[in-house]
C-alpha atoms as an extended CHARMM CRD file, in Angstrom:
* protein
*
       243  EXT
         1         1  UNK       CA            -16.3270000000       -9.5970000000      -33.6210000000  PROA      1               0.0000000000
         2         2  UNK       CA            -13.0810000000       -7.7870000000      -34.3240000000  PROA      2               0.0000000000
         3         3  UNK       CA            -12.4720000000       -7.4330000000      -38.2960000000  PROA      3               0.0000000000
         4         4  UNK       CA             -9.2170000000       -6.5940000000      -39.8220000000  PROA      4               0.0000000000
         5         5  UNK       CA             -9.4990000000       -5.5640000000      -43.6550000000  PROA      5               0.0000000000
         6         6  UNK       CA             -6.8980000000       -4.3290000000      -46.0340000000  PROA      6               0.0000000000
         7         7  UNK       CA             -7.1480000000       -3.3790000000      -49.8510000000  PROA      7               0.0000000000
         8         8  UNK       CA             -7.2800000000       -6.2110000000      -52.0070000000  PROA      8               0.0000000000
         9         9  UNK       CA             -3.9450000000       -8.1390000000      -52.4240000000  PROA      9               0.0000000000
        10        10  UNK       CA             -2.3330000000       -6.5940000000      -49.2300000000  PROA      10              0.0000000000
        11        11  UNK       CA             -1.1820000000       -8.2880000000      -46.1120000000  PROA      11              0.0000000000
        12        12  UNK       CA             -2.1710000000       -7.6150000000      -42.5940000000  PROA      12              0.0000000000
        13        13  UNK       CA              0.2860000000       -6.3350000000      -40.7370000000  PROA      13              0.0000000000
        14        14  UNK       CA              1.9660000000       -8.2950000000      -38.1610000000  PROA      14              0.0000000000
        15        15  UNK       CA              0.9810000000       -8.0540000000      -34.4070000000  PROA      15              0.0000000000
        16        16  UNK       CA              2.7070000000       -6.1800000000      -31.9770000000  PROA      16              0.0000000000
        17        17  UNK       CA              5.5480000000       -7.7950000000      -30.3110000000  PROA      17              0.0000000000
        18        18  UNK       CA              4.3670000000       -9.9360000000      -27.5730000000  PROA      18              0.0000000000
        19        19  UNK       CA              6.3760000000       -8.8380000000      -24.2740000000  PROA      19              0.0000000000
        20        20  UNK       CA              6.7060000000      -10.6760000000      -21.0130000000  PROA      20              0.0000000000
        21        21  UNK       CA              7.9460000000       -9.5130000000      -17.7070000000  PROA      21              0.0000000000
        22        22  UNK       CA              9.6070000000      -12.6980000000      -16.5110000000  PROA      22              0.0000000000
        23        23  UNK       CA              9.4440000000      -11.8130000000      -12.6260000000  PROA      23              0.0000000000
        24        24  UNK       CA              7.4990000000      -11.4020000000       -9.5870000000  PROA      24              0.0000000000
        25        25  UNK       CA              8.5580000000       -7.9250000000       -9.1280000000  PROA      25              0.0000000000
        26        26  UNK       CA              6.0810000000       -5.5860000000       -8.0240000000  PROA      26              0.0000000000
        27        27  UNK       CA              8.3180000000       -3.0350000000       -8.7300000000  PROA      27              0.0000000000
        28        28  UNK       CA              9.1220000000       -3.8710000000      -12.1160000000  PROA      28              0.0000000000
        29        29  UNK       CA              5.6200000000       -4.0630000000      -13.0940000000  PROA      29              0.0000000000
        30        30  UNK       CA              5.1520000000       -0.7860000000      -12.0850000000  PROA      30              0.0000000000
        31        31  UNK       CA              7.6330000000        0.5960000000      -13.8170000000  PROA      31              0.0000000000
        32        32  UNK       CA              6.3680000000       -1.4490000000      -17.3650000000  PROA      32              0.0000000000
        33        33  UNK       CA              3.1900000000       -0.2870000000      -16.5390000000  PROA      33              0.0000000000
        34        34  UNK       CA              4.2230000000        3.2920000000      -16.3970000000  PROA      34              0.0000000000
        35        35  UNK       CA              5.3740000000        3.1270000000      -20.0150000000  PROA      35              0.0000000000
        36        36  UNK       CA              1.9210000000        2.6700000000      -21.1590000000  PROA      36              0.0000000000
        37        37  UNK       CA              3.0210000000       -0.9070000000      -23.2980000000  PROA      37              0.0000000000
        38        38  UNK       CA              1.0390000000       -4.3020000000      -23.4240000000  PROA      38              0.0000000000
        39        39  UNK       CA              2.8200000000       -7.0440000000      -21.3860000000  PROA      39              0.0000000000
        40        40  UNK       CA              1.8720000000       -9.7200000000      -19.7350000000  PROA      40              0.0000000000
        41        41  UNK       CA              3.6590000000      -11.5050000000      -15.9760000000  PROA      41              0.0000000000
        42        42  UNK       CA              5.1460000000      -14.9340000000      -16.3230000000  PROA      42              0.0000000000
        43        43  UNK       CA              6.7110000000      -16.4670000000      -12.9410000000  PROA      43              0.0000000000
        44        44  UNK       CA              9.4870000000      -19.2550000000      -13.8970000000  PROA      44              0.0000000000
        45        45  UNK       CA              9.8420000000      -22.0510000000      -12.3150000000  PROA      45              0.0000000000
        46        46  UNK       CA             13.5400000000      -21.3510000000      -11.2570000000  PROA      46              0.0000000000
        47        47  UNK       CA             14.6620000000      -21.0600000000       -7.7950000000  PROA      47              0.0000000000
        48        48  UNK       CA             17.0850000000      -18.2250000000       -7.8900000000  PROA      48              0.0000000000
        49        49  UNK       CA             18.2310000000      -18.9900000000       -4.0640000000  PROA      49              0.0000000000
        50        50  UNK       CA             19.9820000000      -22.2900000000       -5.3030000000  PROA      50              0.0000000000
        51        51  UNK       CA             22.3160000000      -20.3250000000       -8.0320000000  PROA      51              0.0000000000
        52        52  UNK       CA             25.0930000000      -19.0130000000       -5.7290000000  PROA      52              0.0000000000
        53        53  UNK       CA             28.4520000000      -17.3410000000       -6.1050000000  PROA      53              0.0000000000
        54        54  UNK       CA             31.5070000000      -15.5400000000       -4.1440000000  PROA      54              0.0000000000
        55        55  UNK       CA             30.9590000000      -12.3810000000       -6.0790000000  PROA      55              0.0000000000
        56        56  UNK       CA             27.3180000000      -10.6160000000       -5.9570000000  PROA      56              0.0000000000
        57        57  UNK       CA             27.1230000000       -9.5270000000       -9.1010000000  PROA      57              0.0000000000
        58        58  UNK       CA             28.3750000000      -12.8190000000      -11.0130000000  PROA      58              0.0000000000
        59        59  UNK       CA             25.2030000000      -14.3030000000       -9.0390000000  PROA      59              0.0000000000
        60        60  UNK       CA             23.2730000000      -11.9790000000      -10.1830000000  PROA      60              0.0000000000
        61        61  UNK       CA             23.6470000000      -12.3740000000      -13.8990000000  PROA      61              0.0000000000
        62        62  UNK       CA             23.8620000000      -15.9430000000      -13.4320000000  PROA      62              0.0000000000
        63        63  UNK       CA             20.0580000000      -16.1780000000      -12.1150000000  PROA      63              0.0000000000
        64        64  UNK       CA             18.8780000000      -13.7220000000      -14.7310000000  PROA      64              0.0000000000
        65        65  UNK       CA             20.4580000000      -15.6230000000      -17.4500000000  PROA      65              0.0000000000
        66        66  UNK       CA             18.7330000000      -18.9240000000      -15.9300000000  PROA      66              0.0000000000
        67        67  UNK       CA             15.2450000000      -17.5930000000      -16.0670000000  PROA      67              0.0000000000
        68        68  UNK       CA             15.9300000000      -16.5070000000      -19.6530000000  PROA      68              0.0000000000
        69        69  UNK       CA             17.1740000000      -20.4550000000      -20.2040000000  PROA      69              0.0000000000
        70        70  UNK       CA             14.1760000000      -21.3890000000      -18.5270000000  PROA      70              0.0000000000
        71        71  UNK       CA             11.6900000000      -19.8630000000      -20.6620000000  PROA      71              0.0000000000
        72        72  UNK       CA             13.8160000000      -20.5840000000      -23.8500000000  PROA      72              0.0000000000
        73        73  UNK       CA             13.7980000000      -24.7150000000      -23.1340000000  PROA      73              0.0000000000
        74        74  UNK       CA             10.2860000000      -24.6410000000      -22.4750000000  PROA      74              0.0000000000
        75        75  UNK       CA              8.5890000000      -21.8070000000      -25.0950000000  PROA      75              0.0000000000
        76        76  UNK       CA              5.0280000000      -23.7760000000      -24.7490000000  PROA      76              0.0000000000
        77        77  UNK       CA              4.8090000000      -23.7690000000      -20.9670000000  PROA      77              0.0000000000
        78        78  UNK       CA              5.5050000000      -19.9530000000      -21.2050000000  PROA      78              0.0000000000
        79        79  UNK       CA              2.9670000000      -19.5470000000      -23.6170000000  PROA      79              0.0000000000
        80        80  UNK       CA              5.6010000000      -18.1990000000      -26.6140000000  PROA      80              0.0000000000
        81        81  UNK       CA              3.7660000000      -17.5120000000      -29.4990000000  PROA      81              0.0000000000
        82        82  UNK       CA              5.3070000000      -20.4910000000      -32.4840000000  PROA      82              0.0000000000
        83        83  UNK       CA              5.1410000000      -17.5810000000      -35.3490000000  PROA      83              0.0000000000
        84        84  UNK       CA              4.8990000000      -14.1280000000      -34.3150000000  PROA      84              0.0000000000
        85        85  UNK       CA              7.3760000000      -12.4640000000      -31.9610000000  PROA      85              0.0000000000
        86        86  UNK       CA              7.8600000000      -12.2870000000      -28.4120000000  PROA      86              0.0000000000
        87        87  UNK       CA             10.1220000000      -10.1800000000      -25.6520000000  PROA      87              0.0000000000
        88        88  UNK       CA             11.1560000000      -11.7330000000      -22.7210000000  PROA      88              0.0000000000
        89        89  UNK       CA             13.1250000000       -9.6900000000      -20.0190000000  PROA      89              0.0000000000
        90        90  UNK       CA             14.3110000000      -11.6940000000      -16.8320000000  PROA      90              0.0000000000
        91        91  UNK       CA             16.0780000000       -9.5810000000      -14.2180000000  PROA      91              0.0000000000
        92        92  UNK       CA             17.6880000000       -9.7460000000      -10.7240000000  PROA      92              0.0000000000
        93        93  UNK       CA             18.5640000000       -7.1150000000       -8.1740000000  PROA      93              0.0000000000
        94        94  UNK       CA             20.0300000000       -7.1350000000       -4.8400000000  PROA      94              0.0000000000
        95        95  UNK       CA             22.1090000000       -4.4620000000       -2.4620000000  PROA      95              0.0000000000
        96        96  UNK       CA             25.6950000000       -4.4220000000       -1.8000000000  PROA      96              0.0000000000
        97        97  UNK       CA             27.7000000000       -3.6290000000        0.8770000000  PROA      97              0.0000000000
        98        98  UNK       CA             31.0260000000       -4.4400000000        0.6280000000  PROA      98              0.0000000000
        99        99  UNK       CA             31.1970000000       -7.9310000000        0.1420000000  PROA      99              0.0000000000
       100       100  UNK       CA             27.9040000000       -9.4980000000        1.2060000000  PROA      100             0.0000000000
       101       101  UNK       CA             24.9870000000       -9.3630000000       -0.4060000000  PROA      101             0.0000000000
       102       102  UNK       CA             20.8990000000       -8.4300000000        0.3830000000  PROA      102             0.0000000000
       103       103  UNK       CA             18.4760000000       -9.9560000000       -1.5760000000  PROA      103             0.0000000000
       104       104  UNK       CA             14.7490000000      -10.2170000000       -0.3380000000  PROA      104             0.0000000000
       105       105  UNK       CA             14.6000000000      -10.5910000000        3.6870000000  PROA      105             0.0000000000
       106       106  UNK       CA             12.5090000000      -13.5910000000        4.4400000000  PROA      106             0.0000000000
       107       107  UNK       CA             10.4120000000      -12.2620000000        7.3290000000  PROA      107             0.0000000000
       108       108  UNK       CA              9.9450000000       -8.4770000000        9.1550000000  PROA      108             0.0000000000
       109       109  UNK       CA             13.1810000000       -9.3250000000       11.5400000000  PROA      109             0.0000000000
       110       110  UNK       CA             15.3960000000      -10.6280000000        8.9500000000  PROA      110             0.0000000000
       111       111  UNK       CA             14.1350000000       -6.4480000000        7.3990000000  PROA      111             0.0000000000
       112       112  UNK       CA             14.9840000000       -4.9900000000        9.8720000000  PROA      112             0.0000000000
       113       113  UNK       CA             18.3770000000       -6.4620000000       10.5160000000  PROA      113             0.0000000000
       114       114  UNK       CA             19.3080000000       -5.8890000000        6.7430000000  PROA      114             0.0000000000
       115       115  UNK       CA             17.9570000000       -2.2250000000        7.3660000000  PROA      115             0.0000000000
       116       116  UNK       CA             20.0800000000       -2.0660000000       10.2560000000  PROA      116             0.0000000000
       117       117  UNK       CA             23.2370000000       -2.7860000000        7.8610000000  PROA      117             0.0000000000
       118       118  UNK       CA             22.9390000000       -0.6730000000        5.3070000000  PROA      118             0.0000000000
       119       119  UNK       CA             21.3890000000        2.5420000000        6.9970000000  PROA      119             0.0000000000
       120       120  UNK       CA             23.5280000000        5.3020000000        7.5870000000  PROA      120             0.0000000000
       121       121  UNK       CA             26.3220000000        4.1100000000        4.8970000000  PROA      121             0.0000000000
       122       122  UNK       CA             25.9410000000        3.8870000000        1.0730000000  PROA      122             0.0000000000
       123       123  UNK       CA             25.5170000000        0.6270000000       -0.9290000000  PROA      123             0.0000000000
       124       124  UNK       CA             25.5440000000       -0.6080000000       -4.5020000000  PROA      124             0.0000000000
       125       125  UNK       CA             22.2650000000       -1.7650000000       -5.7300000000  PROA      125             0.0000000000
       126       126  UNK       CA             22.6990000000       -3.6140000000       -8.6410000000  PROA      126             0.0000000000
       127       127  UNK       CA             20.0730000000       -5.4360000000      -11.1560000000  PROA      127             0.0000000000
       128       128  UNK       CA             21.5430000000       -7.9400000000      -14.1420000000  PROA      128             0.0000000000
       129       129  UNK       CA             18.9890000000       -7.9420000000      -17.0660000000  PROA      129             0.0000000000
       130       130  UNK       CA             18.5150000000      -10.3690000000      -19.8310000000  PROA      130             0.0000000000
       131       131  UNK       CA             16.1040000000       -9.1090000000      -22.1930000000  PROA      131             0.0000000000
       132       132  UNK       CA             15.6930000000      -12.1970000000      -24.9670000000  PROA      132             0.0000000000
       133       133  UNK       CA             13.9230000000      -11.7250000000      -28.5370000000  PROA      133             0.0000000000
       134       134  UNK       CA             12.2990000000      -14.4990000000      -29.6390000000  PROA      134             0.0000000000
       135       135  UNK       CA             10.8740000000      -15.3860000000      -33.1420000000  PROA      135             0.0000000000
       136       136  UNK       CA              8.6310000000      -18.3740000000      -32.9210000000  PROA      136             0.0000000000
       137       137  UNK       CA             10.0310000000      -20.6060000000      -30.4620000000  PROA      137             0.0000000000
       138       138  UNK       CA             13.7240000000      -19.4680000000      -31.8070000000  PROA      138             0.0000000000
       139       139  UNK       CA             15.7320000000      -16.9260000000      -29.4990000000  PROA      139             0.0000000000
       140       140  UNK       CA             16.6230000000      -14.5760000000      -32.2920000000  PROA      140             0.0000000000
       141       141  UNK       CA             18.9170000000      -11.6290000000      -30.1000000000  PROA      141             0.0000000000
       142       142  UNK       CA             19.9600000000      -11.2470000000      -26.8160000000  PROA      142             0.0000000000
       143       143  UNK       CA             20.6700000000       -7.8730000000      -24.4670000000  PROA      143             0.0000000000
       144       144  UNK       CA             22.6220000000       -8.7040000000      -21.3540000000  PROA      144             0.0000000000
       145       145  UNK       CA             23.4400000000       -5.9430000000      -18.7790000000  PROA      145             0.0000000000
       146       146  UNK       CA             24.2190000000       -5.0610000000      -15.4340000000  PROA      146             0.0000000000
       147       147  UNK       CA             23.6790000000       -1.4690000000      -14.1920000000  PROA      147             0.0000000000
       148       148  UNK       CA             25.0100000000       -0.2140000000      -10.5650000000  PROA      148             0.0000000000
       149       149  UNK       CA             23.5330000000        2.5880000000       -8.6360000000  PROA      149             0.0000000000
       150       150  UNK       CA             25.1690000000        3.8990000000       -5.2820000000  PROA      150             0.0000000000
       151       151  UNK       CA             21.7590000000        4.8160000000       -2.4750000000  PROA      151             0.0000000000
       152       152  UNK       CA             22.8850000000        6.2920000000        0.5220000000  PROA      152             0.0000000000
       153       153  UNK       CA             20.5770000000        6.0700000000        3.7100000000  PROA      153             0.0000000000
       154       154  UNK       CA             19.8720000000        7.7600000000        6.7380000000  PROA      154             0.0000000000
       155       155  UNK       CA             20.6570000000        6.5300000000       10.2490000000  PROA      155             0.0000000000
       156       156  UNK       CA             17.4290000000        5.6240000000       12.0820000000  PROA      156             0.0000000000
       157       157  UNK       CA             17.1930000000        5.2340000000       15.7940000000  PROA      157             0.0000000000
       158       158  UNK       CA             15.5020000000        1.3810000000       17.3380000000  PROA      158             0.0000000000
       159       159  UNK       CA             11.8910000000        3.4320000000       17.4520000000  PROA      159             0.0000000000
       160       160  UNK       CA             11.8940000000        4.5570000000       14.1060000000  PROA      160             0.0000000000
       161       161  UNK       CA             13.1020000000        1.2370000000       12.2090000000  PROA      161             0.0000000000
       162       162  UNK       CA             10.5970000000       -0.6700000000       14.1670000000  PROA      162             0.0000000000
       163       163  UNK       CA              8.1520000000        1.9830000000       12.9830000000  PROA      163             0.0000000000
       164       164  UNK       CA              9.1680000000        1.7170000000        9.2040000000  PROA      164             0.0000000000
       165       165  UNK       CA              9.3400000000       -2.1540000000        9.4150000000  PROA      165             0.0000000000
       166       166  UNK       CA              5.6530000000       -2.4170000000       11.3410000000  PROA      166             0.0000000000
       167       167  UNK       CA              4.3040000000       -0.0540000000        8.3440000000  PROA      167             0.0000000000
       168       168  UNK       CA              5.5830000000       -1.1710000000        5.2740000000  PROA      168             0.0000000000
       169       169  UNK       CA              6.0790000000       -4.9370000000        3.8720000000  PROA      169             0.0000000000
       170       170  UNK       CA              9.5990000000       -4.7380000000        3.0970000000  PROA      170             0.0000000000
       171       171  UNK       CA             10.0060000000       -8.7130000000        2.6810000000  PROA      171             0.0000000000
       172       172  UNK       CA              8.4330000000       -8.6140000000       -0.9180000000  PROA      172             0.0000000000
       173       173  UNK       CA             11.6720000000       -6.0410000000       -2.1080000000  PROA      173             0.0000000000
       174       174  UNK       CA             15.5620000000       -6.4590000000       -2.5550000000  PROA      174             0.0000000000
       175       175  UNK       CA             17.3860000000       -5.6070000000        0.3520000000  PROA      175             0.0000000000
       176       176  UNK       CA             14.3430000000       -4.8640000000        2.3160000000  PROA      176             0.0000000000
       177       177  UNK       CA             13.3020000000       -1.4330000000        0.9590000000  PROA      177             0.0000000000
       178       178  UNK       CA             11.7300000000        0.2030000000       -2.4020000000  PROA      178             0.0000000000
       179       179  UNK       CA             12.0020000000        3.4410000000       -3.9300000000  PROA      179             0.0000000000
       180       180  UNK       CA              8.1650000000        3.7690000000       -5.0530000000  PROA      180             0.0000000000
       181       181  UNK       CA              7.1730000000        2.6260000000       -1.6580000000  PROA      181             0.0000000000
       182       182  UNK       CA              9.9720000000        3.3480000000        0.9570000000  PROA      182             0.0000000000
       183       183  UNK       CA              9.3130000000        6.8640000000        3.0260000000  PROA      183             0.0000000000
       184       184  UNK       CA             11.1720000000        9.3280000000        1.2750000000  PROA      184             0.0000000000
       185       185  UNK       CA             13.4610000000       10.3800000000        3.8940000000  PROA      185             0.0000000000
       186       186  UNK       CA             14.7250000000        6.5870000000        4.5020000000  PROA      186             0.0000000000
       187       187  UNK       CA             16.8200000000        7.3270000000        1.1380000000  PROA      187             0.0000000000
       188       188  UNK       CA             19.1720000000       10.3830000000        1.3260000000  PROA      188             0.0000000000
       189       189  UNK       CA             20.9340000000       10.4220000000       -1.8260000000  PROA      189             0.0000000000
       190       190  UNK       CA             20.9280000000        8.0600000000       -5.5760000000  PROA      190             0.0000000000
       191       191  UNK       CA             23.7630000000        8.5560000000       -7.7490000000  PROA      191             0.0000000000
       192       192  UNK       CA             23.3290000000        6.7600000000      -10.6970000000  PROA      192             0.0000000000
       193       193  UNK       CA             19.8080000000        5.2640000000      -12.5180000000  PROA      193             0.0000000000
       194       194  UNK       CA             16.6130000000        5.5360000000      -10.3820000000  PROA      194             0.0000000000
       195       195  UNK       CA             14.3650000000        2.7260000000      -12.1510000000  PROA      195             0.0000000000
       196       196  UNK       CA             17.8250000000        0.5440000000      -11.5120000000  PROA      196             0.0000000000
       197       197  UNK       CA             16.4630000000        0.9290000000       -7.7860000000  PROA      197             0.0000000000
       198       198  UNK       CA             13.5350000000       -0.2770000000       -8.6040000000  PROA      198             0.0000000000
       199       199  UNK       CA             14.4610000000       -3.2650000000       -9.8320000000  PROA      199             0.0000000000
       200       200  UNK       CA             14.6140000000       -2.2830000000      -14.3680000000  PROA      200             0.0000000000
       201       201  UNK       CA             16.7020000000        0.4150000000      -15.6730000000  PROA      201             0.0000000000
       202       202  UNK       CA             15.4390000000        2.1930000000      -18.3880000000  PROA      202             0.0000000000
       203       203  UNK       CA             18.4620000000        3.0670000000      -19.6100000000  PROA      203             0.0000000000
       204       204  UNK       CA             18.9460000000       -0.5200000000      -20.4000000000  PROA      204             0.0000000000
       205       205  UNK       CA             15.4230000000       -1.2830000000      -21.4400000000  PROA      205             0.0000000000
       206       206  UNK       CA             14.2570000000        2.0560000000      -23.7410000000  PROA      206             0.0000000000
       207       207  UNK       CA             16.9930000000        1.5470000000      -26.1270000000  PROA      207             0.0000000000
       208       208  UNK       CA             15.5420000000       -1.7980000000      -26.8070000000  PROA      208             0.0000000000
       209       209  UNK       CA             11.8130000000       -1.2010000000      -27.1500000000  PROA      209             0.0000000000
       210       210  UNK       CA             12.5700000000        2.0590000000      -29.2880000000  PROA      210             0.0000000000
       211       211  UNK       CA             15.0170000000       -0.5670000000      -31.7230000000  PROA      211             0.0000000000
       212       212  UNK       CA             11.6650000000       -2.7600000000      -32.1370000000  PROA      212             0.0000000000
       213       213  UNK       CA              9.5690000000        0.1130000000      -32.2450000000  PROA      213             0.0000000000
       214       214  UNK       CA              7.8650000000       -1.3850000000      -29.2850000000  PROA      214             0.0000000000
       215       215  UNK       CA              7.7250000000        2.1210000000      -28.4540000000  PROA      215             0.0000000000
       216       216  UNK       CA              7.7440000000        5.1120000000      -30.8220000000  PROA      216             0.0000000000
       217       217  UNK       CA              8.1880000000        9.1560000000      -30.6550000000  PROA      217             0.0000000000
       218       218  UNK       CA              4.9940000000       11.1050000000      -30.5630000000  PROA      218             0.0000000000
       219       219  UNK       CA              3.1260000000       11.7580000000      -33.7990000000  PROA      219             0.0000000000
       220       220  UNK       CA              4.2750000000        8.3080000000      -34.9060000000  PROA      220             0.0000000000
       221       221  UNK       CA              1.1070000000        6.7070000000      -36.5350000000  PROA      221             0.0000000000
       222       222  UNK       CA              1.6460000000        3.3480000000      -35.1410000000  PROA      222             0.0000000000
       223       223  UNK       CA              2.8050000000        1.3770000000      -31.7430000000  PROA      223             0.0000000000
       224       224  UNK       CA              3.0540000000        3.3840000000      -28.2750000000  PROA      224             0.0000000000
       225       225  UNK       CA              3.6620000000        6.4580000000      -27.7500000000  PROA      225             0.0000000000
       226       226  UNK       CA              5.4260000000        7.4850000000      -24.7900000000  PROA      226             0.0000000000
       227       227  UNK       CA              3.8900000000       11.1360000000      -22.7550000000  PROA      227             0.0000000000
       228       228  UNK       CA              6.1460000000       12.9340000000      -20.4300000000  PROA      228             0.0000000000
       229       229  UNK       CA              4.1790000000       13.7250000000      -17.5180000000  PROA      229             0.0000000000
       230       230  UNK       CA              4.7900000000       16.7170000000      -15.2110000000  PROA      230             0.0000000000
       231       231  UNK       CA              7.0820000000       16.1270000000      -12.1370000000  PROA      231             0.0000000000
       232       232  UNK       CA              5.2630000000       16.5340000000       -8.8430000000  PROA      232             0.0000000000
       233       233  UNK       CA              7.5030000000       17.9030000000       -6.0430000000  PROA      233             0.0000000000
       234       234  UNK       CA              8.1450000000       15.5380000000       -3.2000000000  PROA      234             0.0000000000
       235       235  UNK       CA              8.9660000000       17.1230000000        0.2360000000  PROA      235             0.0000000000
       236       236  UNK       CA             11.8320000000       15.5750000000        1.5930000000  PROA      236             0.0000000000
       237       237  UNK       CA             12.7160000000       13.9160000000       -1.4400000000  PROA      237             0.0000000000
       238       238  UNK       CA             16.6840000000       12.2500000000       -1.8820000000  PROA      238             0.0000000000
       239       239  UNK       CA             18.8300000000       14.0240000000       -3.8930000000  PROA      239             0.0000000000
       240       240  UNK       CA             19.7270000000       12.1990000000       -7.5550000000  PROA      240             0.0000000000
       241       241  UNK       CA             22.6150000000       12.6210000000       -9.1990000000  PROA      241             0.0000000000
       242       242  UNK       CA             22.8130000000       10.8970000000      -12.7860000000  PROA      242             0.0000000000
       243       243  UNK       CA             25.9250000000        9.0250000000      -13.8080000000  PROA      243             0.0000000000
């Protein structure tokens, strides 16, 4: 039995904001997870390949604003909490090479032909966030951004794509590779946000949770506290450059 008491007259303090990672994304979980913070998966019930467009990244925020109108029209089936307040961040990322645009491949050969394009050339990978706030069943404030990264990628001879496709199951990531799971030498060179690659740029997301005091500076008495950890050297590893 769990107890909360306060001095006589006093309110109990109101419980942590509730926040929900609105995607499948393995590699957005990873990266929430990673942070240390409480959140909990939610999979909408919108299918992302019927919202289309000419221009890649239009399409982009287009199906990350519709799985943020998804879980606002239907609070209860997304388990929002009717009086305390709740988080919701709904995102989309795909790679882009000139005009077209690669989103998840649907099987290992669809991989490797979309590994096949982009390797040995540099693409835009882009992700459009939506991060909603919600009080009650009420969407209170809205963050909407879309953040670009340029990856560059080696050229791979017929053996060794085979080899990276028969290893790795690139059909469950954007444009057929990840970052946190990729071999390191596939990706040469990231100018711009590495957690973008990933599929949820801090540099969009931080700002928020600090704002809400989601997350707070060390020696804060209350919410999470965020602990650099020590960089490991990775042989091989791309070279970053930050915007």
């Amino acid at each position: 039995m769990n107890l909360h008491l306060t001095r006589s007259g006093e309110p109990l303090p109101p419980p942590p904001i509730d926040v929900v990672l609105a995607s499948q994304s393995v590699g957005r979980k990873m990266l929430l997870e990673k942070l240390g913070i409480r959140f909990r998966v939610a999979h909408t019930r919108v299918n992302e390949e019927t919202i289309t467009h000419a221009d890649p990244t239009i399409m982009l925020k287009k199906r990350a604003a519709a799985k943020a109108d998804e879980v606002m029209r239907h609070p209860r089936v997304y388990t929002i909490s009717e009086e305390f307040k709740t988080l919701v961040i709904t995102a989309d990322s795909m790679a882009i090479l000139g005009k077209k645009a690669f989103g998840k491949a649907v099987d290992r050969s669809d991989a490797r032909e979309i590994l096949k394009a982009l390797m040995d050339k540099t693409h835009a990978f882009t992700t459009a966030v939506v991060v909603t706030l919600f009080v009650g069943h009420s969407p209170k404030q809205k963050w909407e951004k879309t953040v670009t990264t340029k990856v560059t990628m080696k050229k791979l001879n017929s053996a060794e794509l085979d080899s990276y496709v028969g290893r790795y199951d690139f059909t469950r990531f954007a444009a057929g590779y990840a970052l946190n799971e990729t071999p390191w030498d596939l990706v040469t060179k990231i100018d711009g946000s590495y957690t973008n690659v990933i599929g949820l740029p801090f540099e969009v997301i931080l700002p928020i949770f600090r704002k809400l005091e989601i997350i707070k500076p060390p020696g804060e008495p209350t919410g999470y506290v965020m602990t650099p950890h020590p960089a490991t050297p990775v042989k091989n590893a791309p070279v970053i450059k930050k915007n």
